[in-house]
CSV table of C-alpha atoms in Angstrom, one decimal:
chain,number,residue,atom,x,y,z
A,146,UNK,CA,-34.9,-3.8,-48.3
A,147,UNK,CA,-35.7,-2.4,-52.0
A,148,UNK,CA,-34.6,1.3,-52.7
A,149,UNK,CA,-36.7,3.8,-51.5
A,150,UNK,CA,-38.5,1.4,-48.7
A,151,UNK,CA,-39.2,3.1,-44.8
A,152,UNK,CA,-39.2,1.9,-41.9
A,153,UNK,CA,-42.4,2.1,-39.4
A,154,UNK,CA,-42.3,2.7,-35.5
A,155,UNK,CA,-44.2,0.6,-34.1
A,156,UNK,CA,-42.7,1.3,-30.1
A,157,UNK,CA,-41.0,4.1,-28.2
A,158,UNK,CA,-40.5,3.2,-24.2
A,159,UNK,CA,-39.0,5.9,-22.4
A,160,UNK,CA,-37.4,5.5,-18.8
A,161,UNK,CA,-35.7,7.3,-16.2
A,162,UNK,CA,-32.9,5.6,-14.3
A,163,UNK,CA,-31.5,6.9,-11.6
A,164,UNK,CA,-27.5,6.3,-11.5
A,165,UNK,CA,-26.3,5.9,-7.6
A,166,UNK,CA,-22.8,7.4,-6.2
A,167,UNK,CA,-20.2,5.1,-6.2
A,168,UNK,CA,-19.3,3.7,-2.2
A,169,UNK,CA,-16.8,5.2,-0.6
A,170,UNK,CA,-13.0,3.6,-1.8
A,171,UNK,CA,-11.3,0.2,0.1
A,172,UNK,CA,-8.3,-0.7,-0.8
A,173,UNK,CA,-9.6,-3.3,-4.0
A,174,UNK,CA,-12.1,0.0,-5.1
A,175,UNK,CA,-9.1,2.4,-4.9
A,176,UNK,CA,-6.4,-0.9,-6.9
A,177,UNK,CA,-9.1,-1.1,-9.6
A,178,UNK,CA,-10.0,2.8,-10.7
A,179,UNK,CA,-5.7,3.8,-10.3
A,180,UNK,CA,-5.5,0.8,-13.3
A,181,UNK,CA,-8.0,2.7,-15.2
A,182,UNK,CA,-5.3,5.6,-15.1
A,183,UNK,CA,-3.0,3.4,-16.2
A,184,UNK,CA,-1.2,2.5,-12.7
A,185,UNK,CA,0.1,-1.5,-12.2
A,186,UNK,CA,-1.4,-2.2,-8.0
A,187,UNK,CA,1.9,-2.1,-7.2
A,188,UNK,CA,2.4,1.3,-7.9
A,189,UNK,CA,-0.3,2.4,-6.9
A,190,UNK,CA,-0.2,1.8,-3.7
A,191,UNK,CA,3.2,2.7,-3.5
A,192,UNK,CA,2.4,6.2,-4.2
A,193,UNK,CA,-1.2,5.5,-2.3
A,194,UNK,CA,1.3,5.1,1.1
A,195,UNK,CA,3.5,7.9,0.2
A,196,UNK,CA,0.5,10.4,0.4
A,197,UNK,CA,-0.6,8.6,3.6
A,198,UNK,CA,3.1,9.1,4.8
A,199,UNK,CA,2.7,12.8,3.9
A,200,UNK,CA,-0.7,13.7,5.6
A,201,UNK,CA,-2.5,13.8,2.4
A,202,UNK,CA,-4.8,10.8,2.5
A,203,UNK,CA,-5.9,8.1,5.3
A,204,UNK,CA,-4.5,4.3,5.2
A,205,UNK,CA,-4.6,3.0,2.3
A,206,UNK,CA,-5.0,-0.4,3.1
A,207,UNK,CA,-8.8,-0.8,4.6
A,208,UNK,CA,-11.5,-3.6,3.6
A,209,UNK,CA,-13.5,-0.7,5.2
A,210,UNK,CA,-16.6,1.1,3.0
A,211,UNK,CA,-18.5,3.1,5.7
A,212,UNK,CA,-17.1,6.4,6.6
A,213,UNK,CA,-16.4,6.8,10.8
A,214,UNK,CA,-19.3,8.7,12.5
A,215,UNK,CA,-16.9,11.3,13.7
A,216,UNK,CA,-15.9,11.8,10.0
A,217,UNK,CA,-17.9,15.7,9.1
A,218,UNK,CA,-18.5,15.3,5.6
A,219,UNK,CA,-18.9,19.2,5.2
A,220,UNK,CA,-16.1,20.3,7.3
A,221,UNK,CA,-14.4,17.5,5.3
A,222,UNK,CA,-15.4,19.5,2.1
A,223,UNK,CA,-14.9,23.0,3.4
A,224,UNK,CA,-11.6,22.2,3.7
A,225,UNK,CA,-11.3,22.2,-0.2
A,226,UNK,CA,-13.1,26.1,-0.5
A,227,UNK,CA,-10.5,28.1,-2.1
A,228,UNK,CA,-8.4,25.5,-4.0
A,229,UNK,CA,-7.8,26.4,-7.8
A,230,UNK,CA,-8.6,22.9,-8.0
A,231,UNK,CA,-11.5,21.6,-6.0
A,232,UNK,CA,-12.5,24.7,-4.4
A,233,UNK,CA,-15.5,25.3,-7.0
A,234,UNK,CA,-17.0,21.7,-6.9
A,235,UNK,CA,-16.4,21.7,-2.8
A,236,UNK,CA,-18.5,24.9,-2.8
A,237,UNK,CA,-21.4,22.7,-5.2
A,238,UNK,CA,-21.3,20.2,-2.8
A,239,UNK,CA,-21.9,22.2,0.5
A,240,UNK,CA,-25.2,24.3,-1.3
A,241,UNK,CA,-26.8,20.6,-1.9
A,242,UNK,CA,-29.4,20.4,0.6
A,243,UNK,CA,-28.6,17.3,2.2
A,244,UNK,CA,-25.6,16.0,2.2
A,245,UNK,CA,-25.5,12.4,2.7
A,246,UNK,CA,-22.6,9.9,2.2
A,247,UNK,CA,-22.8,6.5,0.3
A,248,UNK,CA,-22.4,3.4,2.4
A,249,UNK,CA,-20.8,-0.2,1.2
A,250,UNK,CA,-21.3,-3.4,2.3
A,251,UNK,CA,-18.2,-3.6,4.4
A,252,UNK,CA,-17.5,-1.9,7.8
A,253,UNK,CA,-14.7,-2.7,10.3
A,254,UNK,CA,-13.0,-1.0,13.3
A,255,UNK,CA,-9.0,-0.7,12.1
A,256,UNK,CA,-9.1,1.8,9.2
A,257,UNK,CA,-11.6,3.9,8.0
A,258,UNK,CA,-12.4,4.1,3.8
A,259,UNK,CA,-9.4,5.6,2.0
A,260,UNK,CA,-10.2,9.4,1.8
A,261,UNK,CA,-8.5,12.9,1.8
A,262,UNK,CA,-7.8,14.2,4.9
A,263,UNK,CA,-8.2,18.2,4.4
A,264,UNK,CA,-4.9,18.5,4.4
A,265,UNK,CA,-3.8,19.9,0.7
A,266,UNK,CA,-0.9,20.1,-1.1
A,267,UNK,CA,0.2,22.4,-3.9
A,268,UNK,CA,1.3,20.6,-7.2
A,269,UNK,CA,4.4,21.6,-6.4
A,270,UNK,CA,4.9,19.1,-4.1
A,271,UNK,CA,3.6,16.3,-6.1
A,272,UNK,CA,4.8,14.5,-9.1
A,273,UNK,CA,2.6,14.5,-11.9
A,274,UNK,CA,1.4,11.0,-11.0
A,275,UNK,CA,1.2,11.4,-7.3
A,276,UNK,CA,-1.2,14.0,-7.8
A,277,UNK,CA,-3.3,12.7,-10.5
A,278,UNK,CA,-3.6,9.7,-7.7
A,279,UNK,CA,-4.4,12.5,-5.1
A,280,UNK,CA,-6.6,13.9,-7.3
A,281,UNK,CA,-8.7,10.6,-8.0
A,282,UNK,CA,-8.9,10.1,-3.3
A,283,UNK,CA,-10.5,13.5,-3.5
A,284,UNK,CA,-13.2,13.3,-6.7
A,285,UNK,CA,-13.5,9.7,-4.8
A,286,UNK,CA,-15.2,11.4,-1.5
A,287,UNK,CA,-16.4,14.1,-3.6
A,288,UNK,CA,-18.5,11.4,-5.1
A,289,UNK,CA,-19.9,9.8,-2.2
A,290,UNK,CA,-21.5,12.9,-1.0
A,291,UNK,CA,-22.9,14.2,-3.7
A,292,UNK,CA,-26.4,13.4,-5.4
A,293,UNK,CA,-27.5,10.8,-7.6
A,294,UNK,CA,-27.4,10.8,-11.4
A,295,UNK,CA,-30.4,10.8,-13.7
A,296,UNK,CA,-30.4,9.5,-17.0
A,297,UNK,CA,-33.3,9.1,-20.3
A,298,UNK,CA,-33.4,6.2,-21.9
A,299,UNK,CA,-35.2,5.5,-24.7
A,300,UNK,CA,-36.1,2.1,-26.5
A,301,UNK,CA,-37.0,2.8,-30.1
A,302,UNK,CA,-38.4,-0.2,-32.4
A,303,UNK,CA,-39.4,0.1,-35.7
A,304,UNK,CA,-40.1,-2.5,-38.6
A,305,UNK,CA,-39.1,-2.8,-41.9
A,306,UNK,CA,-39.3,-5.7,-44.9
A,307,UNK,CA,-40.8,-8.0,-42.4
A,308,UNK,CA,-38.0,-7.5,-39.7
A,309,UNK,CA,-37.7,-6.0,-36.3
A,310,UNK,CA,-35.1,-3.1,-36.1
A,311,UNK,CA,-34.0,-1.3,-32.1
A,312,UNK,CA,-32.2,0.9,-31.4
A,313,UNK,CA,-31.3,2.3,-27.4
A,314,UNK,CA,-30.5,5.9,-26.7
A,315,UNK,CA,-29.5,7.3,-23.5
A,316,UNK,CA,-29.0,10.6,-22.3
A,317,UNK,CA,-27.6,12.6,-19.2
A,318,UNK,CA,-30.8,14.6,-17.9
A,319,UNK,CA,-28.7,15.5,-14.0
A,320,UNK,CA,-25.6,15.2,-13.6
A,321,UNK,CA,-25.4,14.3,-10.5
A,322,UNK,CA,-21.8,12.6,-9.4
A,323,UNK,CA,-20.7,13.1,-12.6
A,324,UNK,CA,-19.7,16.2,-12.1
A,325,UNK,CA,-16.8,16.0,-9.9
A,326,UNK,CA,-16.3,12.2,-10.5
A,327,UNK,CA,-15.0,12.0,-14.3
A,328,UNK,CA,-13.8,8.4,-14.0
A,329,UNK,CA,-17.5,6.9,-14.3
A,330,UNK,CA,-18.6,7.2,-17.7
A,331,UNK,CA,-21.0,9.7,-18.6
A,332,UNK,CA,-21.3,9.3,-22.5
A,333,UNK,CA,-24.6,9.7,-24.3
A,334,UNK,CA,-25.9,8.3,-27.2
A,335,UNK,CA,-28.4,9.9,-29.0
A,336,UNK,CA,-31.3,8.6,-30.3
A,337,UNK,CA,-33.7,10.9,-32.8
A,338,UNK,CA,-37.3,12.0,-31.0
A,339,UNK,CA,-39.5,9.8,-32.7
A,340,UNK,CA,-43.7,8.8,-32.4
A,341,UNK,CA,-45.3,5.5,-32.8
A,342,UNK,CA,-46.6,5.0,-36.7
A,343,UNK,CA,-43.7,7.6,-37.8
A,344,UNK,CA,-42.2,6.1,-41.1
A,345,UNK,CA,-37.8,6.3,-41.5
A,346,UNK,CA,-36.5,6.7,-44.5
A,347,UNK,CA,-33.7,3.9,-45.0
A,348,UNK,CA,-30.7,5.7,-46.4
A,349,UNK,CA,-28.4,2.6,-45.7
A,350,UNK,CA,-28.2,-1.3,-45.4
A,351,UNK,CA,-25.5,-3.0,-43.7
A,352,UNK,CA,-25.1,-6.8,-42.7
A,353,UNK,CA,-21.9,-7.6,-40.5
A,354,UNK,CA,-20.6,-11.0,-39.7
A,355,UNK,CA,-19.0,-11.3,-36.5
A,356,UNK,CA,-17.9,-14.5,-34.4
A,357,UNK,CA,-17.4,-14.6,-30.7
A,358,UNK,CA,-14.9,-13.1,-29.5
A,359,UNK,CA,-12.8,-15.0,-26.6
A,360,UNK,CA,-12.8,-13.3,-23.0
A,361,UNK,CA,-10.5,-11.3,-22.5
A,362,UNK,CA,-7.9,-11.5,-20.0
A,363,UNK,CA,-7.9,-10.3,-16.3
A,364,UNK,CA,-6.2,-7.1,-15.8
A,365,UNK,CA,-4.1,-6.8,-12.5
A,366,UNK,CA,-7.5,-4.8,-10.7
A,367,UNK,CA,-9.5,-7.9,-12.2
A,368,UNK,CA,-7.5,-10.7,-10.4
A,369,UNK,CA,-7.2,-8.3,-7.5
A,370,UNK,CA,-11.0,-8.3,-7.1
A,371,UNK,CA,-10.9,-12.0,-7.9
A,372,UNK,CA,-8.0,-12.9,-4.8
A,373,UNK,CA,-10.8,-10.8,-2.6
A,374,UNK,CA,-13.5,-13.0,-3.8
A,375,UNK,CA,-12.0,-16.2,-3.7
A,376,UNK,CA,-10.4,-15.1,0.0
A,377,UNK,CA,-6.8,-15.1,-1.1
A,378,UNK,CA,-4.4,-12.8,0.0
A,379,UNK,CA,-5.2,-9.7,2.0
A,380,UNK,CA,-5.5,-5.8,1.1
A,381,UNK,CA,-1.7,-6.0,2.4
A,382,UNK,CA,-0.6,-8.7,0.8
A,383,UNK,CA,-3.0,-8.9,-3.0
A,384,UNK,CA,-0.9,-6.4,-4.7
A,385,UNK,CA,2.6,-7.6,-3.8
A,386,UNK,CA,1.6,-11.5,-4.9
A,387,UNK,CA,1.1,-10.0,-8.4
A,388,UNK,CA,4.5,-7.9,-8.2
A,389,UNK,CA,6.1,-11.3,-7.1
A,390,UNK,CA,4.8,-12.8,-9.9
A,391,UNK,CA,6.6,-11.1,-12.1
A,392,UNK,CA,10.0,-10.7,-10.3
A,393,UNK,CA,9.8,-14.5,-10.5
A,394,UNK,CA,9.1,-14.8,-14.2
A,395,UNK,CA,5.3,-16.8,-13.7
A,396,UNK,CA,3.7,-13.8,-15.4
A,397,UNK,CA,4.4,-11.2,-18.3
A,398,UNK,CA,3.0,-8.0,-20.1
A,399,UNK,CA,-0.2,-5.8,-18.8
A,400,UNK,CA,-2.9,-7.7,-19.1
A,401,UNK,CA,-0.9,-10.3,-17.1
A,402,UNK,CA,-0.6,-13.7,-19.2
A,403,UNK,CA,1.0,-16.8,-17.2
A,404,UNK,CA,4.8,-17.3,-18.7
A,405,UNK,CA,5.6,-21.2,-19.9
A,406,UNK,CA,7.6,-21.6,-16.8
A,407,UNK,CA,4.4,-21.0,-14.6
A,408,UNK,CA,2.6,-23.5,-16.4
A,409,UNK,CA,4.9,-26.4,-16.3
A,410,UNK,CA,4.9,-25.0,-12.2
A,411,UNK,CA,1.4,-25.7,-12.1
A,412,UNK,CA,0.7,-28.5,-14.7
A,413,UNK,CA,3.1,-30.4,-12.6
A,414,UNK,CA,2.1,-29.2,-9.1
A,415,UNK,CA,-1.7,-30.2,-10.0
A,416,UNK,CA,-0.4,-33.5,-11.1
A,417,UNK,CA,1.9,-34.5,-8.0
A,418,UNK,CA,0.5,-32.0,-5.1
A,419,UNK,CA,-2.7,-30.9,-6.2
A,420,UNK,CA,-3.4,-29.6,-2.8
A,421,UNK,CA,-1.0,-26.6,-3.5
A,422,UNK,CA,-2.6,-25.2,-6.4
A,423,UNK,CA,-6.3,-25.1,-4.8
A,424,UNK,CA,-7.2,-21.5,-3.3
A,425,UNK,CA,-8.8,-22.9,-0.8
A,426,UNK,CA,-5.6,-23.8,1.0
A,427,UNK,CA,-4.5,-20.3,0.8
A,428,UNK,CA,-8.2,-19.4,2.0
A,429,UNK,CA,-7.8,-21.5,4.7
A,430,UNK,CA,-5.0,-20.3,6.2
A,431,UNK,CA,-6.5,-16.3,5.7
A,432,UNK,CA,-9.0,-17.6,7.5
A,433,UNK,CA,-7.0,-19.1,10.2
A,434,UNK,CA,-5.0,-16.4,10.8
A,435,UNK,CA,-8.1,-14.1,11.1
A,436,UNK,CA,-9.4,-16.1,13.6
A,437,UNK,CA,-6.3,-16.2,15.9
A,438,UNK,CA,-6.1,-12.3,16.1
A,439,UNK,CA,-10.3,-12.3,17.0
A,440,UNK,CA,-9.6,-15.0,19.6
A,441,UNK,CA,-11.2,-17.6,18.0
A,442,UNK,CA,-8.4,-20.2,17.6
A,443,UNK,CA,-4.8,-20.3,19.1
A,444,UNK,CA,-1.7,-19.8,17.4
A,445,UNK,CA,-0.8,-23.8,18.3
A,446,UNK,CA,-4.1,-24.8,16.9
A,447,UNK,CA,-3.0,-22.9,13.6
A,448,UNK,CA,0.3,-23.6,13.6
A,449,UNK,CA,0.1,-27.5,13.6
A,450,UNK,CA,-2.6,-27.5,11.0
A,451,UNK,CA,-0.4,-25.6,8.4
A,452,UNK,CA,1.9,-28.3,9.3
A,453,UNK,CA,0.1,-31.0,8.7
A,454,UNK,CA,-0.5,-29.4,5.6
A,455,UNK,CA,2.4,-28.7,3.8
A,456,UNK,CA,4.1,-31.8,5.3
A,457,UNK,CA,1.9,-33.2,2.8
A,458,UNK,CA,2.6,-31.1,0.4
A,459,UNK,CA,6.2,-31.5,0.6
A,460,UNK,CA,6.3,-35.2,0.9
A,461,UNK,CA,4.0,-35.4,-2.4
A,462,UNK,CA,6.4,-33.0,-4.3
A,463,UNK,CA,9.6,-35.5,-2.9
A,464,UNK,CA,8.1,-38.6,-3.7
A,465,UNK,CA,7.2,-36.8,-7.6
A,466,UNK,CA,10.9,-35.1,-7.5
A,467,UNK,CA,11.8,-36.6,-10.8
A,468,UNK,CA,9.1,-36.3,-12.8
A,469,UNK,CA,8.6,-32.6,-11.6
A,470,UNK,CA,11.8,-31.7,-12.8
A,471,UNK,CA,11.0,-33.5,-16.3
A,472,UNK,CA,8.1,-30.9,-16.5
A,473,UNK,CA,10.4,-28.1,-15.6
């Protein structure tokens, strides 16, 4: 572009968007936003059972997303009236004129979604990390009750020296959620009030060069979410497979990168017992075991298939015993 050139609007698109209340938290919701604090799974559910143990919170392990119909979302929140803490956003929540909680996909019987349960406790009582993890069940239900977000957006396109040049503003016009729930992002980015046929002074002209950057790896929430997906592992059992992993020395740092000894464990187990390695054996046997406690297969029934399995499993891994141990 030559000095002194301007750049003409030729589109502005705006939009409103409304921005739903996150569900109400299961055990894989509640794994993932503790890691954005900073807290391994392991930990945090750890301190999630502690404030169960305490009175402070329900189970923490549920697959559960819909809150019990006995559950009275605004006695719920009157509970919090008067606390230095949530007492003001408690007494926001209750004026709205409907209050209506968010729903998931998943509902079961055994545990209800992980939420506060009115009982309160003073900081006092709490390490610093045990209540910022208190503090994120509440803003969590707090959330689900409250109203929906709106946000602006606006589209801007303008041409210059024969080229096309957007840009895509956004901005916060309700709160909504946002107000008591600071974990979801709320940032704006502000885009200049402009009109179609305007003309933009160009004060600057930069060209990057950029190549594609590699994915980037699976945080321990990540491959939680990914064990749920897959069917491995329970809400029981997800987090303590990844704290095994790395009492046993397969995995290292945070993000989680495999070690060389767990990929000489699974370069050879893929070569001489590729059964082993698939998730779907592991899936199989979740599933298995779900159907025996909903009466849908028999413990025998079970039993001898996981046999059958890993007796070939095991006579795969004998028959390789050498060359294994060359990998390892």
């Amino acid at each position: 572009c030559p000095p002194g050139c301007a750049a003409t609007v030729t589109s502005v698109r705006r939009r409103i968007r409304e921005d739903s209340p996150p569900t109400p938290f299961k055990t894989t919701a509640f794994i993932s936003a503790a890691s954005s604090l900073g807290y391994s799974a392991q930990r945090a559910m750890s301190m999630a059972e502690d404030l169960y143990t305490a009175g402070y919170i329900t189970y923490p392990r549920t697959d559960n997303t819909v809150y019990p119909d006995d559950l009275e979302e605004d006695a719920l929140l009157d509970a919090f009236v008067g606390s230095p803490e949530f007492g003001e956003d408690a007494e926001t929540l209750l004026e709205q004129d409907e209050l209506v909680a968010t729903e998931g996909d998943e509902e079961t019987t055994d545990h209800p979604p992980i939420h506060p349960t009115g009982e309160l406790p003073s900081r006092s009582e709490l390490s610093d990390a045990e209540w910022e993890i208190y503090e994120l069940v509440v803003r969590r239900f707090f959330a689900t009750v409250a109203e929906a977000a709106t946000w602006e957006h606006l589209r801007v396109v303008a041409e210059a020296a024969g080229r096309s040049l957007k840009a895509n503003g956004k901005r916060l016009v309700e709160p909504g959620y946002h107000a008591v729930y600071p974990y979801s992002s709320a940032s704006e980015n502000h885009v200049p009030d402009v009109e179609e046929g305007e003309e933009l002074a160009i004060t600057e002209v930069r060209l990057e060069d950029k190549e594609t950057q590699p994915p980037r790896r699976y945080g321990q929430s990540r491959l939680i979410e990914t064990m749920e997906g897959l069917g491995v592992g329970t809400k029981s059992t997800r987090h303590n497979t990844i704290e095994k992993l790395y009492d046993r020395g397969y995995i290292e740092d945070d993000p989680p990168r495999p070690t060389a000894l767990a990929m000489a464990v699974v370069e050879a187990a893929e070569e001489f017992a590729d059964l082993v390695t698939s998730e779907e054996m592991t899936a199989q046997l979740e599933r298995d075991m779900t159907a025996i406690a909903e009466g849908e297969a028999t413990l025998d029934e079970v039993t001898d298939e996981s046999r059958e399995m890993l007796e070939q499993v095991f006579e795969e891994l004998e028959d390789s015993r050498e060359e294994i141990g060359g990998y390892l």
